[in-house]
Short mmCIF file of C-alpha atoms and ligand atoms in Angstrom, two decimals:
data_model
loop_
_atom_site.label_atom_id
_atom_site.label_comp_id
_atom_site.label_asym_id
_atom_site.label_seq_id
_atom_site.Cartn_x
_atom_site.Cartn_y
_atom_site.Cartn_z
CA UNK A 169 0.00 0.00 0.00
CA UNK A 170 2.79 2.44 1.04
CA UNK A 171 4.72 1.29 -2.01
CA UNK A 172 1.74 2.15 -4.23
CA UNK A 173 1.46 5.59 -2.58
CA UNK A 174 5.16 6.22 -3.10
CA UNK A 175 4.89 5.14 -6.74
CA UNK A 176 1.77 7.33 -7.12
CA UNK A 177 3.53 10.38 -5.66
CA UNK A 178 6.52 9.62 -7.90
CA UNK A 179 4.25 9.52 -10.94
CA UNK A 180 2.63 12.83 -9.92
CA UNK A 181 6.06 14.41 -9.44
CA UNK A 182 7.24 13.09 -12.79
CA UNK A 183 4.10 14.27 -14.59
CA UNK A 184 4.31 17.61 -12.80
CA UNK A 185 7.94 18.08 -13.72
CA UNK A 186 7.15 17.10 -17.26
CA UNK A 187 4.38 19.68 -17.42
CA UNK A 188 6.60 22.39 -15.99
CA UNK A 189 9.34 21.37 -18.43
CA UNK A 190 7.07 21.47 -21.42
CA UNK A 191 5.37 24.68 -20.38
CA UNK A 192 8.80 26.29 -19.98
CA UNK A 193 9.72 24.92 -23.36
CA UNK A 194 6.62 26.56 -24.69
CA UNK A 195 7.65 29.87 -23.18
CA UNK A 196 11.05 29.45 -24.66
CA UNK A 197 9.55 28.78 -28.04
CA UNK A 198 7.49 31.94 -27.79
CA UNK A 199 10.53 33.89 -26.74
CA UNK A 200 12.54 32.46 -29.59
CA UNK A 201 9.91 33.47 -32.10
CA UNK A 202 9.87 36.95 -30.59
CA UNK A 203 13.63 37.12 -30.82
CA UNK A 204 13.63 36.01 -34.41
CA UNK A 205 11.13 38.77 -35.08
CA UNK A 206 13.54 41.24 -33.54
CA UNK A 207 16.32 39.70 -35.56
CA UNK A 208 14.32 40.17 -38.76
CA UNK A 209 13.80 43.81 -37.87
CA UNK A 210 17.45 44.24 -37.02
CA UNK A 211 18.40 42.75 -40.35
CA UNK A 212 15.95 45.04 -42.06
CA UNK A 213 17.48 48.07 -40.33
CA UNK A 214 20.95 46.82 -41.20
CA UNK A 215 19.93 46.49 -44.84
CA UNK A 216 18.45 49.97 -44.84
CA UNK A 217 21.53 51.48 -43.19
CA UNK A 218 23.71 49.64 -45.71
CA UNK A 219 21.65 51.19 -48.48
CA UNK A 220 21.91 54.62 -46.88
CA UNK A 221 25.64 54.11 -46.62
CA UNK A 222 25.94 53.03 -50.21
CA UNK A 223 23.88 56.05 -51.21
CA UNK A 224 26.24 58.22 -49.22
CA UNK A 225 29.13 56.56 -51.02
CA UNK A 226 27.44 57.15 -54.33
CA UNK A 227 27.12 60.80 -53.38
CA UNK A 228 30.77 60.92 -52.54
CA UNK A 229 31.72 59.40 -55.86
CA UNK A 230 29.23 61.75 -57.45
CA UNK A 231 31.68 64.53 -56.83
CA UNK A 232 31.15 65.89 -53.35
CA UNK A 233 34.84 65.40 -52.77
CA UNK A 234 37.50 67.48 -54.46
CA UNK A 235 39.29 64.35 -55.65
CA UNK A 236 36.28 63.06 -57.51
CA UNK A 237 35.92 66.41 -59.24
CA UNK A 238 39.49 66.38 -60.33
CA UNK A 239 39.11 62.93 -61.84
CA UNK A 240 35.88 63.95 -63.51
CA UNK A 241 37.52 66.91 -65.15
CA UNK A 242 40.52 64.96 -66.28
CA UNK A 243 38.40 62.13 -67.62
CA UNK A 244 36.29 64.62 -69.48
CA UNK A 245 39.30 66.33 -70.97
CA UNK A 246 40.51 62.91 -72.12
CA UNK A 247 37.21 62.57 -73.95
CA UNK A 248 35.65 59.86 -71.85
CA UNK A 249 33.17 62.26 -70.31
CA UNK A 250 29.69 60.86 -69.86
CA UNK A 251 26.51 62.39 -68.50
CA UNK A 252 27.44 61.13 -65.05
CA UNK A 253 30.78 62.86 -65.16
CA UNK A 254 29.21 66.11 -66.25
CA UNK A 255 26.84 65.88 -63.27
CA UNK A 256 29.81 65.15 -61.04
CA UNK A 257 31.57 68.17 -62.40
CA UNK A 258 28.62 70.38 -61.54
CA UNK A 259 28.50 68.99 -58.03
CA UNK A 260 32.21 69.64 -57.74
CA UNK A 261 32.19 73.13 -59.02
CA UNK A 262 29.55 74.02 -56.42
CA UNK A 263 31.82 72.53 -53.80
CA UNK A 264 34.80 74.42 -55.15
CA UNK A 265 32.90 77.70 -55.05
CA UNK A 266 32.39 77.17 -51.34
CA UNK A 267 36.07 76.38 -50.90
CA UNK A 268 37.23 79.44 -52.77
CA UNK A 269 35.61 81.71 -50.20
CA UNK A 270 38.15 80.50 -47.69
CA UNK A 271 41.13 80.05 -50.01
CA UNK A 272 43.20 82.86 -51.49
CA UNK A 273 41.11 84.28 -54.35
CA UNK A 274 44.03 84.40 -56.82
CA UNK A 275 45.32 80.92 -56.05
CA UNK A 276 44.34 78.17 -58.48
CA UNK A 277 45.45 74.57 -58.80
CA UNK A 278 45.40 73.22 -62.35
CA UNK A 279 44.91 69.50 -62.68
CA UNK A 280 47.16 67.45 -64.90
CA UNK A 281 46.76 64.12 -63.18
CA UNK A 282 49.36 61.54 -64.18
CA UNK A 283 48.53 57.93 -64.94
CA UNK A 284 52.02 56.84 -63.79
CA UNK A 285 54.44 57.56 -60.98
CA UNK A 286 52.14 56.84 -58.04
CA UNK A 287 50.17 54.18 -56.27
CA UNK A 288 46.64 54.50 -55.02
CA UNK A 289 46.17 54.79 -51.29
CA UNK A 290 43.48 55.84 -48.84
CA UNK A 291 43.61 57.21 -45.34
CA UNK A 292 47.36 57.75 -45.32
CA UNK A 293 48.64 60.21 -42.72
CA UNK A 294 50.62 63.04 -44.30
CA UNK A 295 52.99 65.03 -42.06
CA UNK A 296 55.80 66.00 -44.45
CA UNK A 297 56.27 68.17 -47.52
CA UNK A 298 59.36 67.61 -49.69
CA UNK A 299 60.50 70.35 -52.06
CA UNK A 300 62.34 69.53 -55.27
CA UNK A 301 63.70 71.39 -58.28
CA UNK A 302 63.33 70.18 -61.80
CA UNK A 303 64.20 71.30 -65.34
CA UNK A 304 64.29 69.95 -68.87
CA UNK A 305 67.82 68.80 -69.69
CA UNK A 306 66.84 67.15 -72.98
CA UNK A 307 67.21 70.27 -75.14
CA UNK A 308 65.06 73.27 -75.98
CA UNK A 309 63.35 75.33 -73.31
CA UNK A 310 64.72 74.08 -70.01
CA UNK A 311 61.55 75.23 -68.23
CA UNK A 312 59.06 73.61 -70.66
CA UNK A 313 56.33 72.03 -68.53
CA UNK A 314 55.24 69.44 -71.11
CA UNK A 315 58.80 68.24 -71.66
CA UNK A 316 59.39 68.02 -67.92
CA UNK A 317 56.19 66.01 -67.43
CA UNK A 318 57.32 63.81 -70.35
CA UNK A 319 60.59 63.16 -68.52
CA UNK A 320 58.71 62.14 -65.37
CA UNK A 321 56.62 59.77 -67.45
CA UNK A 322 59.70 58.15 -68.99
CA UNK A 323 61.07 57.51 -65.48
CA UNK A 324 57.72 56.49 -63.98
CA UNK A 325 57.91 59.19 -61.33
CA UNK A 326 55.65 62.11 -60.39
CA UNK A 327 55.33 64.75 -57.71
CA UNK A 328 51.97 65.73 -56.23
CA UNK A 329 52.38 69.33 -57.40
CA UNK A 330 54.48 71.30 -59.85
CA UNK A 331 55.14 75.03 -59.58
CA UNK A 332 55.74 75.88 -63.24
CA UNK A 333 58.14 78.57 -64.39
CA UNK A 334 55.20 80.92 -65.06
CA UNK A 335 54.21 80.35 -61.39
CA UNK A 336 51.10 78.33 -62.26
CA UNK A 337 50.50 75.42 -59.92
CA UNK A 338 49.71 71.98 -61.35
CA UNK A 339 48.52 68.90 -59.51
CA UNK A 340 49.83 65.64 -60.99
CA UNK A 341 48.95 63.25 -58.12
CA UNK A 342 46.16 63.57 -55.58
CA UNK A 343 47.28 64.07 -51.98
CA UNK A 344 45.69 60.80 -50.85
CA UNK A 345 47.85 58.76 -53.24
CA UNK A 346 51.53 57.87 -52.79
CA UNK A 347 53.61 59.68 -55.42
CA UNK A 348 57.08 58.45 -56.38
CA UNK A 349 59.17 61.57 -55.77
CA UNK A 350 61.56 61.02 -52.87
CA UNK A 351 63.33 57.78 -53.82
CA UNK A 352 65.68 56.23 -51.28
CA UNK A 353 65.64 58.71 -48.43
CA UNK A 354 65.60 59.13 -44.70
CA UNK A 355 63.94 61.69 -42.44
CA UNK A 356 65.80 63.53 -39.67
CA UNK A 357 63.69 61.46 -37.23
CA UNK A 358 64.98 58.26 -38.83
CA UNK A 359 61.90 57.28 -40.81
CA UNK A 360 62.40 55.84 -44.28
CA UNK A 361 59.84 55.21 -47.04
CA UNK A 362 59.26 58.97 -47.15
CA UNK A 363 56.86 58.77 -50.12
CA UNK A 364 54.35 57.01 -47.86
CA UNK A 365 53.73 60.00 -45.58
CA UNK A 366 54.78 62.98 -47.69
CA UNK A 367 53.64 65.34 -50.41
CA UNK A 368 56.18 66.14 -53.12
CA UNK A 369 56.38 69.53 -54.82
CA UNK A 370 58.59 70.16 -57.86
CA UNK A 371 59.61 73.74 -58.57
CA UNK A 372 60.69 74.37 -62.12
CA UNK A 373 64.09 76.01 -61.85
CA UNK A 374 67.62 75.09 -62.82
CA UNK A 375 70.89 74.74 -60.96
CA UNK A 376 71.91 78.18 -62.18
CA UNK A 377 68.53 79.94 -62.09
CA UNK A 378 66.60 79.83 -58.82
CA UNK A 379 62.83 80.19 -58.44
CA UNK A 380 61.34 83.54 -59.48
CA UNK A 381 59.57 85.72 -56.93
CA UNK A 382 56.25 84.78 -58.60
CA UNK A 383 57.13 81.10 -58.07
CA UNK A 384 57.94 81.74 -54.40
CA UNK A 385 54.61 83.50 -54.09
CA UNK A 386 52.70 80.54 -55.60
CA UNK A 387 54.69 78.10 -53.52
CA UNK A 388 53.80 79.95 -50.32
CA UNK A 389 50.11 79.73 -51.20
CA UNK A 390 50.45 76.07 -52.13
CA UNK A 391 52.19 75.30 -48.84
CA UNK A 392 49.46 76.99 -46.83
CA UNK A 393 46.81 75.17 -48.88
CA UNK A 394 48.46 71.82 -48.12
CA UNK A 395 48.94 72.72 -44.46
CA UNK A 396 45.24 73.54 -44.29
CA UNK A 397 44.44 69.97 -45.31
CA UNK A 398 47.08 68.00 -43.38
CA UNK A 399 48.95 68.29 -40.08
CA UNK A 400 52.38 69.07 -41.53
CA UNK A 401 55.31 68.70 -39.15
CA UNK A 402 58.19 68.91 -41.63
CA UNK A 403 58.82 70.95 -44.77
CA UNK A 404 62.15 69.76 -46.12
CA UNK A 405 64.24 69.77 -49.27
CA UNK A 406 65.05 66.62 -51.18
CA UNK A 407 68.70 67.22 -50.20
CA UNK A 408 67.68 67.03 -46.52
CA UNK A 409 66.38 63.48 -46.85
CA UNK A 410 68.83 62.16 -49.47
CA UNK A 411 72.10 63.99 -48.75
CA UNK A 412 74.95 63.03 -51.07
CA UNK A 413 72.49 61.61 -53.59
CA UNK A 414 70.27 64.66 -54.16
CA UNK A 415 71.06 68.38 -53.97
CA UNK A 416 67.70 69.94 -54.88
CA UNK A 417 65.90 72.27 -54.48
CA UNK A 418 68.57 74.33 -56.21
CA UNK A 419 69.32 77.96 -55.37
CA UNK A 420 66.41 77.86 -52.97
CA UNK A 421 65.93 80.57 -50.34
CA UNK A 422 63.99 79.04 -47.46
CA UNK A 423 63.45 82.44 -45.91
CA UNK A 424 61.10 83.29 -48.78
CA UNK A 425 58.55 80.62 -47.89
CA UNK A 426 58.76 80.67 -44.10
ZN1 ZN B 203 64.27 66.00 -55.98
#
């Protein structure tokens, strides 16, 4: 009799436990389905934000950035211009108008972007400007911009900017990209691979004829433009980072740009 009672109680306990177990399981199931609902919503939001992001990226490539504008203009001048590029150009010129209010009104950068002499990069930290001198030693006008650019092309090198003999400023490589201008060199702080963190500027002048006062004037404006966009710690000559190998900028008076 006692045995039967014990068995009976045992059965009740087992059944009871089973009920509790299953009812908990039920709750869990409900919770899971709620969670998966949340998950669906989260995914939906993620998808939307991804779309917003990609739209933002599209806007960026549509010419909100200076870089995109530059490329648009160059591409157009090469004859590949499409409707999209024209739209980009419009977006860019609006942007540039805003910029000009802050920049020196008589300072203009002319784009002649090179297809050689650099590697694409993004997010590099620029803290150095290297000044160079350059001239055409192949005959004819030693200050001929086209010939000088042709020489760069033949060597597969390029600066970011050129201050031409007529004091016009040309951009050949965008700041964000790594231009091949410094070669084997070493900073006063011991760093090598100077191209990676620097901007290179070539001034068109010879070993016997230093920069003109108009060139110094343009260079000063270019330096302040660059310093407005990057935290520049060093402005050095090529000869400072490659002594013995390089002696440019030639006949350069540092006092005129400092
Ligand atoms: Zn140099």
